mmCIF file of C-alpha atoms in Angstrom:
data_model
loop_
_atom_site.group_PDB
_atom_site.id
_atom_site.type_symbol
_atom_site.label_atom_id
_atom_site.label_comp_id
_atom_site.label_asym_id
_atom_site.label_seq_id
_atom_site.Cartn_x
_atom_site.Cartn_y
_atom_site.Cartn_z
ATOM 1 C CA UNK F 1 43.977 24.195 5.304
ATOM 2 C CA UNK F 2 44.874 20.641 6.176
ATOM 3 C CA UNK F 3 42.578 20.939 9.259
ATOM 4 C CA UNK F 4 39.383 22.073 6.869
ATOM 5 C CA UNK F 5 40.030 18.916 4.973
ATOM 6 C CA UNK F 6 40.628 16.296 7.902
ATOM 7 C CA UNK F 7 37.593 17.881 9.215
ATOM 8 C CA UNK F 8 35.464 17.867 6.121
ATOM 9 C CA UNK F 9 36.648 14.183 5.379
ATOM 10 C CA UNK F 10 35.652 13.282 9.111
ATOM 11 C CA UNK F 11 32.579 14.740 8.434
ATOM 12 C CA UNK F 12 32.287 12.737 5.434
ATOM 13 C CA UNK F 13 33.274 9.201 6.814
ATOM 14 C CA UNK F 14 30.415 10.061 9.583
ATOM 15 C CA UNK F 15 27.395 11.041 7.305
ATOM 16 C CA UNK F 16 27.707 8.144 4.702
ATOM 17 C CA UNK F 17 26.567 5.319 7.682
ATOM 18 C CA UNK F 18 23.776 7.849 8.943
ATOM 19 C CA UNK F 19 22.791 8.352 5.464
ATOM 20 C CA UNK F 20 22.539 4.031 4.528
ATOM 21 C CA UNK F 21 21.259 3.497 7.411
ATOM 22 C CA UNK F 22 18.055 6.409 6.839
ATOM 23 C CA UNK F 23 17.800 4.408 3.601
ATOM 24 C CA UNK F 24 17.275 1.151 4.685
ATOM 25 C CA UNK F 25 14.543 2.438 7.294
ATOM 26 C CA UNK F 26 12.884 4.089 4.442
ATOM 27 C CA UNK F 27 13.016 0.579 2.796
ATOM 28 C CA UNK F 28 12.168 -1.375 5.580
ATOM 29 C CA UNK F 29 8.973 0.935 5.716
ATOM 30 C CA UNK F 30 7.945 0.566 1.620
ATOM 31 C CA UNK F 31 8.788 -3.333 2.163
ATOM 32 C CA UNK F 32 6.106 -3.258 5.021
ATOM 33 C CA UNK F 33 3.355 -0.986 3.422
ATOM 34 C CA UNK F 34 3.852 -3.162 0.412
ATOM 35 C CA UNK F 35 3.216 -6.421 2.344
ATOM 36 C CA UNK F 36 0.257 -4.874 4.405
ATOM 37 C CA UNK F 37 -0.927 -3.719 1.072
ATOM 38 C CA UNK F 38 -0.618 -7.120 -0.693
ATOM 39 C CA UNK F 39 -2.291 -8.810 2.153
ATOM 40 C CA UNK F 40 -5.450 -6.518 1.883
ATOM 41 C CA UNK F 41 -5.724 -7.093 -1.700
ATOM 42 C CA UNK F 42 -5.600 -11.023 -1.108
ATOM 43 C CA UNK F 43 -8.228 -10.606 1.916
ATOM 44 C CA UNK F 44 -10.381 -8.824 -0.870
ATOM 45 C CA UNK F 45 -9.780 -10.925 -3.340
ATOM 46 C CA UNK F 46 -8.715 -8.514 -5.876
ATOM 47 C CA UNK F 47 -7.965 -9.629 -9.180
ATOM 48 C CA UNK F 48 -6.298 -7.583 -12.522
ATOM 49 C CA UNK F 49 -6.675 -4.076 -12.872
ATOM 50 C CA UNK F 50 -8.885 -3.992 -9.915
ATOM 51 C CA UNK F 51 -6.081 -4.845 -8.043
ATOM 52 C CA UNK F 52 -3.775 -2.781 -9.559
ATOM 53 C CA UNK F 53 -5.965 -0.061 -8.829
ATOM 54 C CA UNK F 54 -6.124 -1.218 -5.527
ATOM 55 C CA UNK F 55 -2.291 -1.321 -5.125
ATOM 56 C CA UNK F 56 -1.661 1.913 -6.623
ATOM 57 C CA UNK F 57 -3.739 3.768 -3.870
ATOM 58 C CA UNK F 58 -2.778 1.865 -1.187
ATOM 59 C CA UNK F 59 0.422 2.416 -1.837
ATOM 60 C CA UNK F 60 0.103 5.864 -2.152
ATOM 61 C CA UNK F 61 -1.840 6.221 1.032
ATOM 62 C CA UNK F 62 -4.435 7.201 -0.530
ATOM 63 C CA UNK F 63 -8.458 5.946 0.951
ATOM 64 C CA UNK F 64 -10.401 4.809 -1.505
ATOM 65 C CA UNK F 65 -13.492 6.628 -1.821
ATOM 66 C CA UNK F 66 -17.397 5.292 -0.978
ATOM 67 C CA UNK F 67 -18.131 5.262 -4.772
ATOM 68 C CA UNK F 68 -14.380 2.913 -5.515
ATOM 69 C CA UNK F 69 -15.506 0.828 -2.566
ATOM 70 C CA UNK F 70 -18.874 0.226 -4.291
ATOM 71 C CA UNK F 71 -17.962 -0.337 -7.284
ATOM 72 C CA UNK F 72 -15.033 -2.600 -6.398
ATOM 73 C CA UNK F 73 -17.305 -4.947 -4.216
ATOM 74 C CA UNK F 74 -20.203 -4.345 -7.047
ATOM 75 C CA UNK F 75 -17.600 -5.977 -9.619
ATOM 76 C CA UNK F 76 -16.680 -8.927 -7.019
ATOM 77 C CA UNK F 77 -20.349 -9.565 -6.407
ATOM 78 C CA UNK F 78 -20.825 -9.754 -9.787
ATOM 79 C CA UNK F 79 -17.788 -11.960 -10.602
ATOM 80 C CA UNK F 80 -19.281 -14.285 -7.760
ATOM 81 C CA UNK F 81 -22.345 -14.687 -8.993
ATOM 82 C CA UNK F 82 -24.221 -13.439 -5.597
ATOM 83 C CA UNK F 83 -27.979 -12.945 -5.737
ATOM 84 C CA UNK F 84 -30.439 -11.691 -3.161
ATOM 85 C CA UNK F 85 -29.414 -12.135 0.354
ATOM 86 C CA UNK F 86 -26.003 -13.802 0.035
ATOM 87 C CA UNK F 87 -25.678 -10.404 -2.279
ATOM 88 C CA UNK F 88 -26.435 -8.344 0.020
ATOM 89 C CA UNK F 89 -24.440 -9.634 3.103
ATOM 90 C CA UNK F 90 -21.394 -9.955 0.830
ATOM 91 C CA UNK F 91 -21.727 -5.878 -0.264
ATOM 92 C CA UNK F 92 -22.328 -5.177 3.581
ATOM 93 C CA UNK F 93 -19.046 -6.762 4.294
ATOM 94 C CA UNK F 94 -17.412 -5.219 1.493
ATOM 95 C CA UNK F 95 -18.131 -2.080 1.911
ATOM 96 C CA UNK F 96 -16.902 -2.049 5.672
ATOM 97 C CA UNK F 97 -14.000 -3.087 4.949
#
């Protein structure tokens, strides 16, 4: 009996440091998703719920689809006040990236 419990205890003392340090990979990896995430949504400009929006499916690694993309960039174009060519260079770039 007292080896079961030396052994179980052993077994114990060796999981708990494998388990923190699975958890602070698994952090690590959010933190860095987050910050590649954040840095998109700056590059794009993204403001309020379009950002939020945004976030939420990077985040969840989740593409957005053609029709988001459009009307994201539509929205920005808009809130720009882009007409005619400068319009449509700006939706070009927008939509490839």
């Amino acid at each position: 009996m007292m080896i079961k419990r030396v052994s179980l205890l052993t077994c114990l003392a060796l999981a708990l440091p494998l388990a923190a340090v699975a958890q602070s990979q698994a952090q690590t990896t959010q933190q860095q998703k987050m910050a590649a995430c954040n840095k998109e949504a700056g590059e794009k400009s993204l403001k309020g719920d379009e950002r939020k929006a945004f976030m939420s499916q990077c985040l969840s690694g989740e593409k957005m689809t053609q029709q988001d993309k459009m009307t994201a960039c539509n929205k920005q174009a808009g809130d720009k006040a882009l007409k005619g060519d400068e319009r449509k260079k700006f939706m070009s770039e927008c939509l490839k990236g």
